GROMACS .gro file of C-alpha atoms in nm:
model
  449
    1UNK     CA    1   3.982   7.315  12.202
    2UNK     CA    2   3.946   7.667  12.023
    3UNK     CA    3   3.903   7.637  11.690
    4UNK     CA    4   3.817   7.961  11.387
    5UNK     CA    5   3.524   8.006  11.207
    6UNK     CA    6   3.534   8.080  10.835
    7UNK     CA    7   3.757   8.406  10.759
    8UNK     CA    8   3.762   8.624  10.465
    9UNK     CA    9   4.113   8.601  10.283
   10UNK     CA   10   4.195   8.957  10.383
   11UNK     CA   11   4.123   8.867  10.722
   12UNK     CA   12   4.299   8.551  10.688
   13UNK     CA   13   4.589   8.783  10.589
   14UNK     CA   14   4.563   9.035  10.805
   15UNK     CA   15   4.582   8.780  11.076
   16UNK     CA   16   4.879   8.613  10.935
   17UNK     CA   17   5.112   8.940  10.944
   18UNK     CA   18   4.983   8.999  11.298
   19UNK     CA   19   5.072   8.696  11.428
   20UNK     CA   20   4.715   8.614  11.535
   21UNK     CA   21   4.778   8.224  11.330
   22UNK     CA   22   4.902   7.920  11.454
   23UNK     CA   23   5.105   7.740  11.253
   24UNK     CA   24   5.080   7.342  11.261
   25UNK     CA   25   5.355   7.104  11.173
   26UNK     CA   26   5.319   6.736  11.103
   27UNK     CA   27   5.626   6.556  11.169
   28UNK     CA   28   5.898   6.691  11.374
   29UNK     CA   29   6.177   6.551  11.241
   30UNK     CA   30   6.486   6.685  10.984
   31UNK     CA   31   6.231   6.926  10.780
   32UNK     CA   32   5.948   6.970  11.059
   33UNK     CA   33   6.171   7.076  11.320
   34UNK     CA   34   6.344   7.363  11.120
   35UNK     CA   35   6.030   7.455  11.019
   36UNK     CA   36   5.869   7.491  11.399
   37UNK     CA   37   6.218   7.697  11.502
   38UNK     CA   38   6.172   7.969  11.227
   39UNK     CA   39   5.824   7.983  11.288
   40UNK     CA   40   5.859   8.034  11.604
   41UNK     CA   41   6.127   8.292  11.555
   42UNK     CA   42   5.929   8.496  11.326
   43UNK     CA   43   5.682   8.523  11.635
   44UNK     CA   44   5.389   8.251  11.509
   45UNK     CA   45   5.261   8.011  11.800
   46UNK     CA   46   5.325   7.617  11.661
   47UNK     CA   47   5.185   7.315  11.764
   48UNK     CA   48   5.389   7.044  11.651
   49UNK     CA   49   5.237   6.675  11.564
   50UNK     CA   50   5.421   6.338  11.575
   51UNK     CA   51   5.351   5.987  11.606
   52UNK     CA   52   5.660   5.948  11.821
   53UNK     CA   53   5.549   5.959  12.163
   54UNK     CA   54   5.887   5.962  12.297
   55UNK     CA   55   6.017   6.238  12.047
   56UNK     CA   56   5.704   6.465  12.122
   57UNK     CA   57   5.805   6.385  12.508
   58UNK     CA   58   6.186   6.513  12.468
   59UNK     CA   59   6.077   6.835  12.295
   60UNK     CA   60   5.841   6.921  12.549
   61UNK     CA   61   6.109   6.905  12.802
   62UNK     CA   62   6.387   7.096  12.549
   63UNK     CA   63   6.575   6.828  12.397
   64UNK     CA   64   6.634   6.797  12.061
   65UNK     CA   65   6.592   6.448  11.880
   66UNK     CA   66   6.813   6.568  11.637
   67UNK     CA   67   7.229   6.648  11.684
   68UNK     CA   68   7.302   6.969  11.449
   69UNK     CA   69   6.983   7.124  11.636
   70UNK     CA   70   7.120   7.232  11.996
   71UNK     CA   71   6.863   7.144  12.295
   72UNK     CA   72   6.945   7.523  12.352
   73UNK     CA   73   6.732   7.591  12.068
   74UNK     CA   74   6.456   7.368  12.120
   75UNK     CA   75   6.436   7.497  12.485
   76UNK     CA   76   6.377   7.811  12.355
   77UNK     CA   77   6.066   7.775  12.161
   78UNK     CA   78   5.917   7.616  12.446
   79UNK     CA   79   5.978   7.890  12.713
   80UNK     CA   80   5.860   8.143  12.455
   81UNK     CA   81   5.587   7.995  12.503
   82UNK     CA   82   5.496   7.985  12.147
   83UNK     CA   83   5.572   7.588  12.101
   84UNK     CA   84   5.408   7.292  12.197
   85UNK     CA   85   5.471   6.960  12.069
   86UNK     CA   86   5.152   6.653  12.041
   87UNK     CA   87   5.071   6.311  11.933
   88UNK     CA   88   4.690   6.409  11.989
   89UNK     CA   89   4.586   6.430  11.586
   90UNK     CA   90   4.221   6.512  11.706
   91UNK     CA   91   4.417   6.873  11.808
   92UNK     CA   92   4.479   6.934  11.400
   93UNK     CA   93   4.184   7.233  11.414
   94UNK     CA   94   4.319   7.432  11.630
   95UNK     CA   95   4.610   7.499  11.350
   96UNK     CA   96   4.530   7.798  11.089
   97UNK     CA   97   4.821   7.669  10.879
   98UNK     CA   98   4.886   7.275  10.836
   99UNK     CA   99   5.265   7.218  10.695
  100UNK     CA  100   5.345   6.875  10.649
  101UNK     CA  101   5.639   6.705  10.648
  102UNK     CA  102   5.589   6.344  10.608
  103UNK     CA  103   5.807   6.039  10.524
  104UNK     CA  104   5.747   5.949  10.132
  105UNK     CA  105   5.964   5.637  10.072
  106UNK     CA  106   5.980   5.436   9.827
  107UNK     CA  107   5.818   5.079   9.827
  108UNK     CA  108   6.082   4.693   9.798
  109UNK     CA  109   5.938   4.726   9.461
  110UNK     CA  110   6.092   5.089   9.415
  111UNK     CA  111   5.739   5.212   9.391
  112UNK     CA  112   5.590   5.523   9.555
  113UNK     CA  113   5.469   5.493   9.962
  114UNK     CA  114   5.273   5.760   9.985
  115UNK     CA  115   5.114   5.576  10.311
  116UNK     CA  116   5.224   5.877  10.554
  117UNK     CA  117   5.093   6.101  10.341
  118UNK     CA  118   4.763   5.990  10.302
  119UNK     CA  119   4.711   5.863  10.691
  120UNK     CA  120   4.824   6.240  10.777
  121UNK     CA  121   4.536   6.380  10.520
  122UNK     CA  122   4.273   6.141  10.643
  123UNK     CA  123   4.370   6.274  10.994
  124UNK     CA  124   4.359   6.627  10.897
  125UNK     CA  125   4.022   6.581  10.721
  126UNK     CA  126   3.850   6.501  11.024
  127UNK     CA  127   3.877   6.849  11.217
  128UNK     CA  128   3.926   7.032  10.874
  129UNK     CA  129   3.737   7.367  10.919
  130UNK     CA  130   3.659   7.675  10.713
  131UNK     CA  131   3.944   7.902  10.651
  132UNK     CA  132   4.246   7.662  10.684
  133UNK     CA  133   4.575   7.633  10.507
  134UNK     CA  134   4.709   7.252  10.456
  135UNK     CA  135   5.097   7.287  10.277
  136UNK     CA  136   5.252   6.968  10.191
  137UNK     CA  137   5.605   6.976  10.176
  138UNK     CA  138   5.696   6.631  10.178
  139UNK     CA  139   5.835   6.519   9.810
  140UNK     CA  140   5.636   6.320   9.551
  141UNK     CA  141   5.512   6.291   9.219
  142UNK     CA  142   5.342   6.580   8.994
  143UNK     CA  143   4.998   6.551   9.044
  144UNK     CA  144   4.973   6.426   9.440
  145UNK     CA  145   4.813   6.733   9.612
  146UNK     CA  146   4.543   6.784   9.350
  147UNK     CA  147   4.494   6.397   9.326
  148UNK     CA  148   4.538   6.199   9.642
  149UNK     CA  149   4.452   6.488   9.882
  150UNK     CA  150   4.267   6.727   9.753
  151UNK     CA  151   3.952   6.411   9.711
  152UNK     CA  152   4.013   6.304  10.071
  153UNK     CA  153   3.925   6.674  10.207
  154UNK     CA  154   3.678   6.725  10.003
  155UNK     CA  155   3.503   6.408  10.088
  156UNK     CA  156   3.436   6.624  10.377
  157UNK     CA  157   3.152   6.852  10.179
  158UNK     CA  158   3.448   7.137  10.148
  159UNK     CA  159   3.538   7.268   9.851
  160UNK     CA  160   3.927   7.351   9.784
  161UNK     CA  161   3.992   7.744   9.715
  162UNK     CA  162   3.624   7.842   9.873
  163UNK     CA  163   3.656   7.684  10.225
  164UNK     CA  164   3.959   7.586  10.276
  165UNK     CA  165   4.304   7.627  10.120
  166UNK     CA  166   4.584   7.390   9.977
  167UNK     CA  167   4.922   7.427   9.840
  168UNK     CA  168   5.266   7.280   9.793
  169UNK     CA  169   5.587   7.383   9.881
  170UNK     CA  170   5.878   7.185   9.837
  171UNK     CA  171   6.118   7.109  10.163
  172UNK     CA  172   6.470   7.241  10.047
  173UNK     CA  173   6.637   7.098  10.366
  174UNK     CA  174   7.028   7.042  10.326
  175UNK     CA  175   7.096   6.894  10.708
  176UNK     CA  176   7.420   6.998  10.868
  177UNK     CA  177   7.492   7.286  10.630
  178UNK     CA  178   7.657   7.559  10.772
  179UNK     CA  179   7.589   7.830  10.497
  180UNK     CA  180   7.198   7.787  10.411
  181UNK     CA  181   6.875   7.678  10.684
  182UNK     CA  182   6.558   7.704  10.656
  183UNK     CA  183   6.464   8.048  10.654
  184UNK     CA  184   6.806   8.141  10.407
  185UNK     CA  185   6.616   7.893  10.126
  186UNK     CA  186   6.421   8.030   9.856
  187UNK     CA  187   6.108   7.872   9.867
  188UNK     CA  188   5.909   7.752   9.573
  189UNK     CA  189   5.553   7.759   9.652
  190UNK     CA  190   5.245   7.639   9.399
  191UNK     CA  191   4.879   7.703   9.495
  192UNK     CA  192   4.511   7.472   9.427
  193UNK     CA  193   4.381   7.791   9.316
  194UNK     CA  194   4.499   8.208   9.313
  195UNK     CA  195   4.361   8.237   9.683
  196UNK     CA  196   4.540   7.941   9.822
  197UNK     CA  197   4.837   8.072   9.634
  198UNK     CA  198   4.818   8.440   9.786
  199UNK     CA  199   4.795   8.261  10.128
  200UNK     CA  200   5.053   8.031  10.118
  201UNK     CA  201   5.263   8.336   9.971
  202UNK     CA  202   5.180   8.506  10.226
  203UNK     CA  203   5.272   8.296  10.523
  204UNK     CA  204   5.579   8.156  10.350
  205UNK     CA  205   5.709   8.535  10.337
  206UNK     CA  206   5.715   8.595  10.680
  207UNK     CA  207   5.905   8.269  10.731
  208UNK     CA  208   6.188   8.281  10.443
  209UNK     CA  209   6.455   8.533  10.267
  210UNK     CA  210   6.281   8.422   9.922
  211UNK     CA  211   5.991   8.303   9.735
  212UNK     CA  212   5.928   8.190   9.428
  213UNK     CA  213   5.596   8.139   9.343
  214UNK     CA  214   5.501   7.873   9.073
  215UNK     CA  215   5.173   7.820   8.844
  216UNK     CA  216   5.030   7.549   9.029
  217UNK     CA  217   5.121   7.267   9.306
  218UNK     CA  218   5.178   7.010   9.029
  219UNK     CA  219   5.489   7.214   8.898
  220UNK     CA  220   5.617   7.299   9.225
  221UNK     CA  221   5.627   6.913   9.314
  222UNK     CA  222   5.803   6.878   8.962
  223UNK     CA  223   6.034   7.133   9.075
  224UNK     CA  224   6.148   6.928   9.381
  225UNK     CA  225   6.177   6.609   9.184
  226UNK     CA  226   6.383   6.834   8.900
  227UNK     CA  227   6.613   6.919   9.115
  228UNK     CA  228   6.721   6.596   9.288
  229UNK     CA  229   6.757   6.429   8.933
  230UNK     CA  230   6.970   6.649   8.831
  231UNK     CA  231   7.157   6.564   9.117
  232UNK     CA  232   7.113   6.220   9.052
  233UNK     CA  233   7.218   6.185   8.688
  234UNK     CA  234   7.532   6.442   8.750
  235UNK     CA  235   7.668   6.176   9.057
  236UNK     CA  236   7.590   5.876   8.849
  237UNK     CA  237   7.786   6.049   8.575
  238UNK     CA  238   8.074   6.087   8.798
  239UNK     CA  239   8.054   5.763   8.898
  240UNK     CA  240   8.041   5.617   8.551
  241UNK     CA  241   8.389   5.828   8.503
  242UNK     CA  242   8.566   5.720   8.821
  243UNK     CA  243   8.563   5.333   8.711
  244UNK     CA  244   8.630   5.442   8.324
  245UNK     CA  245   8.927   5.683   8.431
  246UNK     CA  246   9.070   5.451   8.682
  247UNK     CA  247   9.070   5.184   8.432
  248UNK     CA  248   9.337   5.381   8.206
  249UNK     CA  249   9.506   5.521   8.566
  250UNK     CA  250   9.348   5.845   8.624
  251UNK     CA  251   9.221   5.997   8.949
  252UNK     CA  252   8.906   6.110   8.898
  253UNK     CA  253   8.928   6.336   9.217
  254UNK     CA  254   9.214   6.532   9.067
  255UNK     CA  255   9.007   6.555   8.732
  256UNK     CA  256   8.696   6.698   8.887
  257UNK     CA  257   8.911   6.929   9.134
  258UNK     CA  258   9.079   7.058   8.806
  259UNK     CA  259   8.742   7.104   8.585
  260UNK     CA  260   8.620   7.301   8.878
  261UNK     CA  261   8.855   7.588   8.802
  262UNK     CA  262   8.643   7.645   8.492
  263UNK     CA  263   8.451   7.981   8.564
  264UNK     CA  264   8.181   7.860   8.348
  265UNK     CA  265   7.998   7.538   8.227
  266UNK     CA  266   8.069   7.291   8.484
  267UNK     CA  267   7.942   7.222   8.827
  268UNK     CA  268   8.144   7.000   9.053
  269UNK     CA  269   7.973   6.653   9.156
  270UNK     CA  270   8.186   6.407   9.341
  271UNK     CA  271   8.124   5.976   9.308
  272UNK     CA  272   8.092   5.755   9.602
  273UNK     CA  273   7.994   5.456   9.762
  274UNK     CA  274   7.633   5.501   9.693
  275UNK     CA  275   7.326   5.761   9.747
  276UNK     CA  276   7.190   5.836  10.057
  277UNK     CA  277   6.987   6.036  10.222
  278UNK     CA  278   6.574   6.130  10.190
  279UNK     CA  279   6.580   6.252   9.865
  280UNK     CA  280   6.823   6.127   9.579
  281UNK     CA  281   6.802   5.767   9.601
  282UNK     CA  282   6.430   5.815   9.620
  283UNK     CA  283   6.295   6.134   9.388
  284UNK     CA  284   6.396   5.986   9.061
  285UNK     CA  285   6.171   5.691   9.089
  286UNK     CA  286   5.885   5.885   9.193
  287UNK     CA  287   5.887   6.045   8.849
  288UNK     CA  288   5.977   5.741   8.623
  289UNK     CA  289   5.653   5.571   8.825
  290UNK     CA  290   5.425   5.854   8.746
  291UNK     CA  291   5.573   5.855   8.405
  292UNK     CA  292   5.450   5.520   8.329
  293UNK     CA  293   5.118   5.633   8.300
  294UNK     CA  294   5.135   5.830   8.040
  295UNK     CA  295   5.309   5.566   7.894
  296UNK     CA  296   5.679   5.753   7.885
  297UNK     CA  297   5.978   5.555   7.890
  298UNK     CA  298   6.224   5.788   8.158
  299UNK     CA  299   6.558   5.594   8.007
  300UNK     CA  300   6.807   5.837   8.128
  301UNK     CA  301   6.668   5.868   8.490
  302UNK     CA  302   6.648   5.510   8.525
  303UNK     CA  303   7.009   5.503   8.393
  304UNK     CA  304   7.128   5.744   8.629
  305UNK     CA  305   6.961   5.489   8.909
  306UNK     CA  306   7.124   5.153   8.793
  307UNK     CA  307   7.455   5.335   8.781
  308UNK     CA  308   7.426   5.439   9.105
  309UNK     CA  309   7.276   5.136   9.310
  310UNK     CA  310   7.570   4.959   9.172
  311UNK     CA  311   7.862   5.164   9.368
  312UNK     CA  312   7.830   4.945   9.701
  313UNK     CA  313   7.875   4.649   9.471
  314UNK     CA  314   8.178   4.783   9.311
  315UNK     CA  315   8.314   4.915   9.640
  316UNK     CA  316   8.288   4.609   9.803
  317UNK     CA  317   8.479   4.442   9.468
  318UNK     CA  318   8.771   4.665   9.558
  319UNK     CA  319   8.783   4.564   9.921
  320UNK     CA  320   8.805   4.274   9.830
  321UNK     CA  321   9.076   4.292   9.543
  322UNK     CA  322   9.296   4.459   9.797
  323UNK     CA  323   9.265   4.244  10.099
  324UNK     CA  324   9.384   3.974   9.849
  325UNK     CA  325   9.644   4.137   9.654
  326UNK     CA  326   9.743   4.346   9.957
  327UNK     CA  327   9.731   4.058  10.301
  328UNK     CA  328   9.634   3.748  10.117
  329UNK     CA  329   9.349   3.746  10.263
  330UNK     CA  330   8.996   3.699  10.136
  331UNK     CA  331   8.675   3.878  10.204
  332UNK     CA  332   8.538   3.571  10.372
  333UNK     CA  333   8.625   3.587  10.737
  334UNK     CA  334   8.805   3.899  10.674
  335UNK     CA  335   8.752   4.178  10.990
  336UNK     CA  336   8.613   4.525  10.836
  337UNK     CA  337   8.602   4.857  11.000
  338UNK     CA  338   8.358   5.086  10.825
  339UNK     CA  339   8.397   5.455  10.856
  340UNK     CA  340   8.115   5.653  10.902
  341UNK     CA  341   7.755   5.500  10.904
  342UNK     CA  342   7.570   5.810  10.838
  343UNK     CA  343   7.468   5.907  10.437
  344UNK     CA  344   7.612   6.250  10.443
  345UNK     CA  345   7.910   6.401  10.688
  346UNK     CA  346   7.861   6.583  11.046
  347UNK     CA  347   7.504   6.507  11.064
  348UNK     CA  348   7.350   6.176  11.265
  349UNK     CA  349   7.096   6.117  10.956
  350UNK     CA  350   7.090   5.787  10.870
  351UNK     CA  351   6.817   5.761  10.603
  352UNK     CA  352   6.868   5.545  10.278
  353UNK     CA  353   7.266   5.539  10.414
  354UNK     CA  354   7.473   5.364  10.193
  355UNK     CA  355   7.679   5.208  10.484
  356UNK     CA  356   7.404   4.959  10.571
  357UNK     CA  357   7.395   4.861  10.224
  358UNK     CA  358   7.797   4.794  10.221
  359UNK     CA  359   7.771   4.578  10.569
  360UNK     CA  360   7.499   4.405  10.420
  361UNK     CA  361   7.736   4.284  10.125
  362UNK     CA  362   8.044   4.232  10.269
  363UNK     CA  363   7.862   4.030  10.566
  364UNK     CA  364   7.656   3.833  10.297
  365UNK     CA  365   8.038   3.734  10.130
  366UNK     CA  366   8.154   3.624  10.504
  367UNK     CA  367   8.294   3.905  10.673
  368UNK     CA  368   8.225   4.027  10.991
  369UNK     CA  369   8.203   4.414  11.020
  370UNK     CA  370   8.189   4.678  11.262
  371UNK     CA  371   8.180   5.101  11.281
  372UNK     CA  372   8.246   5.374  11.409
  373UNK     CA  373   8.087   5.707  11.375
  374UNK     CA  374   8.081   6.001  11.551
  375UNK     CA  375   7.727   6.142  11.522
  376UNK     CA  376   7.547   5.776  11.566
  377UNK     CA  377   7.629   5.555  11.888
  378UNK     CA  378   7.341   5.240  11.761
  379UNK     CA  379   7.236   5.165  11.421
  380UNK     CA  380   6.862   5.249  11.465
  381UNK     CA  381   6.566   5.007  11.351
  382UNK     CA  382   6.538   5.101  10.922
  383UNK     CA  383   6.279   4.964  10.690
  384UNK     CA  384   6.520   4.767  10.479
  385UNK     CA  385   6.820   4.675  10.696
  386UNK     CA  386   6.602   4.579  11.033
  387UNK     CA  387   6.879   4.336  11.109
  388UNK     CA  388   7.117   4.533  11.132
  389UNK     CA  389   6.981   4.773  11.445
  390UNK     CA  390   7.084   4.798  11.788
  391UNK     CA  391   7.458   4.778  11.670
  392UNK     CA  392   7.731   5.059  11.845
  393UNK     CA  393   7.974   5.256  11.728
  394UNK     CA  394   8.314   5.153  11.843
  395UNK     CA  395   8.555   5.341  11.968
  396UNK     CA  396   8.875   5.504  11.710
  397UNK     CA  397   9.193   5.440  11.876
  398UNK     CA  398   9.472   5.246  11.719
  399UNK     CA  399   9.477   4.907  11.886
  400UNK     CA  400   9.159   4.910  11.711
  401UNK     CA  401   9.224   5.054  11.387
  402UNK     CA  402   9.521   4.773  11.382
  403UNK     CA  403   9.288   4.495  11.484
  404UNK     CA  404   9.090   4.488  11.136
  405UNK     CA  405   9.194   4.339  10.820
  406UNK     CA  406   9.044   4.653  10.631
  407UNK     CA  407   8.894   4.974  10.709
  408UNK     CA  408   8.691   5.159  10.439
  409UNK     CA  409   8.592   5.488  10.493
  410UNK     CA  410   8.211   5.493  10.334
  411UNK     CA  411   8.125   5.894  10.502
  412UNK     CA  412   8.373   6.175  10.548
  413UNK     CA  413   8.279   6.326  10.851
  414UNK     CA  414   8.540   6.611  10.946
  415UNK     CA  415   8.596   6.505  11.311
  416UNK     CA  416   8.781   6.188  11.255
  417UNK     CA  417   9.140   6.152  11.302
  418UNK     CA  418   9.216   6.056  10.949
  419UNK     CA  419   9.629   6.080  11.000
  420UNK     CA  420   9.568   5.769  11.285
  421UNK     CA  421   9.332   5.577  11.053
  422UNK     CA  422   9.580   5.581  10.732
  423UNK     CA  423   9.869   5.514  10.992
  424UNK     CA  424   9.740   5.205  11.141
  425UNK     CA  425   9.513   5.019  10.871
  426UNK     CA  426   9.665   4.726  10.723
  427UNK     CA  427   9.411   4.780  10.436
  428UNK     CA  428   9.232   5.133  10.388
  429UNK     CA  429   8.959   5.181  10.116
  430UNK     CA  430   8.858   5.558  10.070
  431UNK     CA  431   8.570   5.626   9.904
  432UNK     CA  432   8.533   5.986   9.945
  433UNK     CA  433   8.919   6.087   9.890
  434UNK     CA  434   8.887   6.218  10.273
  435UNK     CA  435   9.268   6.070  10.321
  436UNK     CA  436   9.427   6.336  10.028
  437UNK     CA  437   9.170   6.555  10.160
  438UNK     CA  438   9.311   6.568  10.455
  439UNK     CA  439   9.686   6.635  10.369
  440UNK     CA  440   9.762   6.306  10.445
  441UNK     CA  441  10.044   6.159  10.207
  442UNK     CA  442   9.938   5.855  10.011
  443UNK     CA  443  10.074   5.528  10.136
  444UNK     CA  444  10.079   5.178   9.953
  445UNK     CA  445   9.835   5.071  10.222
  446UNK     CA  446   9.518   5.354  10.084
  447UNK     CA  447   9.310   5.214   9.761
  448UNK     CA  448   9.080   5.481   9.661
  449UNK     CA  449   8.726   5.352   9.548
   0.00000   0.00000   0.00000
């Protein structure tokens, strides 16, 4: 293994607009492999880290683990030659530049895991060498660079900002979008010190359109948890509105649709069945936990959260109200086709999905349910719905559409026949308006939730 000795920062930067740095990413999965293509593209060798033995396997061979990134892509970072993909953690000094992009869940007890996070520093700590750059990128709470990380490296004997170099930069991954990746992101970047800083800068330019350098890493991970709460408290706000406004018979899609039209002052959220994904269900609790210490009370956040871990409930309550008033029949025993078991549409990202929350209550009142999605053929093994894994898509004809007591369509991916779903359910619960959406005239058989 060749590994650098100690380098001045103008060499260090000299090297990193000549390409002579290799970039290494820890976790190859929806952030880290974005990150390795755009490296790669901007001409930087990578060697990629991952747990997964099987997932480092596939990218070595050019295929991607991942369905909105083509194998063709993959395929081509390895035959430039420029990317290599490991599970070997003792390879970690050969990298100039350590970006990590690491799993930060939350505990059952809503309570920061920053397990990953610290397993990957202890890792990098024992081949840390003069000269390097460690990014984290992986969202948490103000303070976690300079307090969890920053100790464990220097445990080592070196110091932050005069041997080697950390930072933070926030992953501003929006999977599936067809308008912004990776390198079209602004990228907010907050240094342990001015050198670390210039460095991180530096690298982060030749990799993005934008950046937007911040005073230090604890603001740029309170700019990552800023913007997710916003998100947060604007879709439990929404959601708050759709029960009060269908209450007194008023569609809260054609409300927001309307207020849209307002040049000024108003930015479109839409409710559903619950949050999903890696970052919204998740970010706001990272803050009201660190809040705590300094003995803060975060009442709106927490708000925001209660409102929204209660749509599945209330979805499930109007499945059930319609199957009744609709077919006579009750929840218990009823057949239900779910819709879409991914969190967001046209992607095969599964992480914090609603959906397994909404099988999990409708099976714990009696029913039996099945789905269908597109992007995901088996329900893969999750940290809070284990049960529920090694279950397959069926398939959307329909004889099988007809066969169910209800249908509810919980994610709106575009490539689903939505014309033969409202034609053939006896009961059809839409959740993301994707039925109106769609052109589709109303029938007396379509509930929106």
């Amino acid at each position: 293994m060749e590994t650098r000795t100690t380098n001045t920062i103008d060499e260090i930067l000299d090297r990193i607009e000549s390409r002579d740095f290799k970039v290494g990413v820890v976790g190859l999965g929806y952030v880290g492999i974005p990150l390795v293509l755009v490296a790669v593209q901007k001409g930087f060798s990578v060697l990629g880290f991952d747990i997964d033995a099987q997932r480092v396997e596939s990218l070595n061979t050019g295929v991607s683990s991942i369905k909105h990134i083509s194998d063709d892509s993959i395929r081509d970072a390895r035959e430039s030659g420029k990317f290599e993909a490991t599970s070997d953690l003792s390879r970690l000094g050969e990298a100039d530049a350590i970006l990590i992009a690491v799993p930060t869940p939350l505990s059952k007890y809503r309570e920061p895991d920053l397990s990953f996070v610290v397993k990957t520093t202890e890792a990098i700590a024992k081949t840390l060498r003069k000269g390097q750059l460690i990014v984290l990128e992986s969202t948490t709470y103000p303070g976690t660079t300079q307090e969890i990380m920053r100790p464990i490296f220097e445990a080592t004997g070196l110091k932050s900002g005069e041997d080697f170099y950390l930072a933070f930069s926030p992953e501003r991954e929006d999977p599936g979008n067809p308008d912004f990746g990776t390198a079209t992101i602004p990228k907010v970047v907050g240094g342990d010190g001015a050198d670390a800083l210039a460095l991180a800068v530096a690298l982060y330019s030749n990799l993005v359109v934008k950046i937007v350098p911040v005073s230090s890493t604890a603001t740029a991970e309170a700019v990552k948890l800023t913007e997710n709460i916003f998100r947060s408290v604007n879709i439990a706000l929404v959601n708050e509105l759709k029960v009060v406004y269908e209450a007194m018979g008023v569609d809260v899609w054609e409300v927001i649709d309307a207020a849209k039209t307002k040049p000024f002052g108003f930015m479109p959220f839409y409710p559903g069945p619950g949050l999903g994904g890696h970052c919204i269900p998740i970010d706001p609790f990272y803050l009201t936990w660190k809040a705590r210490e300094f003995d803060i009370s975060t009442r709106f956040i927490e708000l925001a959260g209660q409102i929204n871990t209660r749509m599945p409930y209330l979805v499930v309550d109007k499945l059930a109200a319609a199957l009744d008033g609709r077919l006579g029949v009750g929840l218990t025993r009823a057949r239900i086709l779910l819709l879409g078991i991914a969190y967001k549409k046209n992607v095969d990202d599964m992480r914090e999905s609603p959906s397994l929350k909404l099988i999990e209550l409708m099976e714990g009142r009696g029913a039996t349910v099945d789905f269908h999605d597109p992007y995901i053929d088996v329900i893969p093994v999750t940290r809070e719905h284990a049960p529920l894994a090694g279950r397959h898509s069926i398939a959307l004809t329909a004889s099988n559409i007809a066969d169910y007591d209800g249908v509810m369509i919980a994610t709106d991916h575009d490539n689903v026949d939505y014309a033969l779903v409202a034609e053939h359910s006896k009961v059809l619960i839409d959740t993301r308006n994707a039925v109106e959406r769609a052109g589709i005239p109303a029938g007396d058989n379509i509930f929106k939730a």
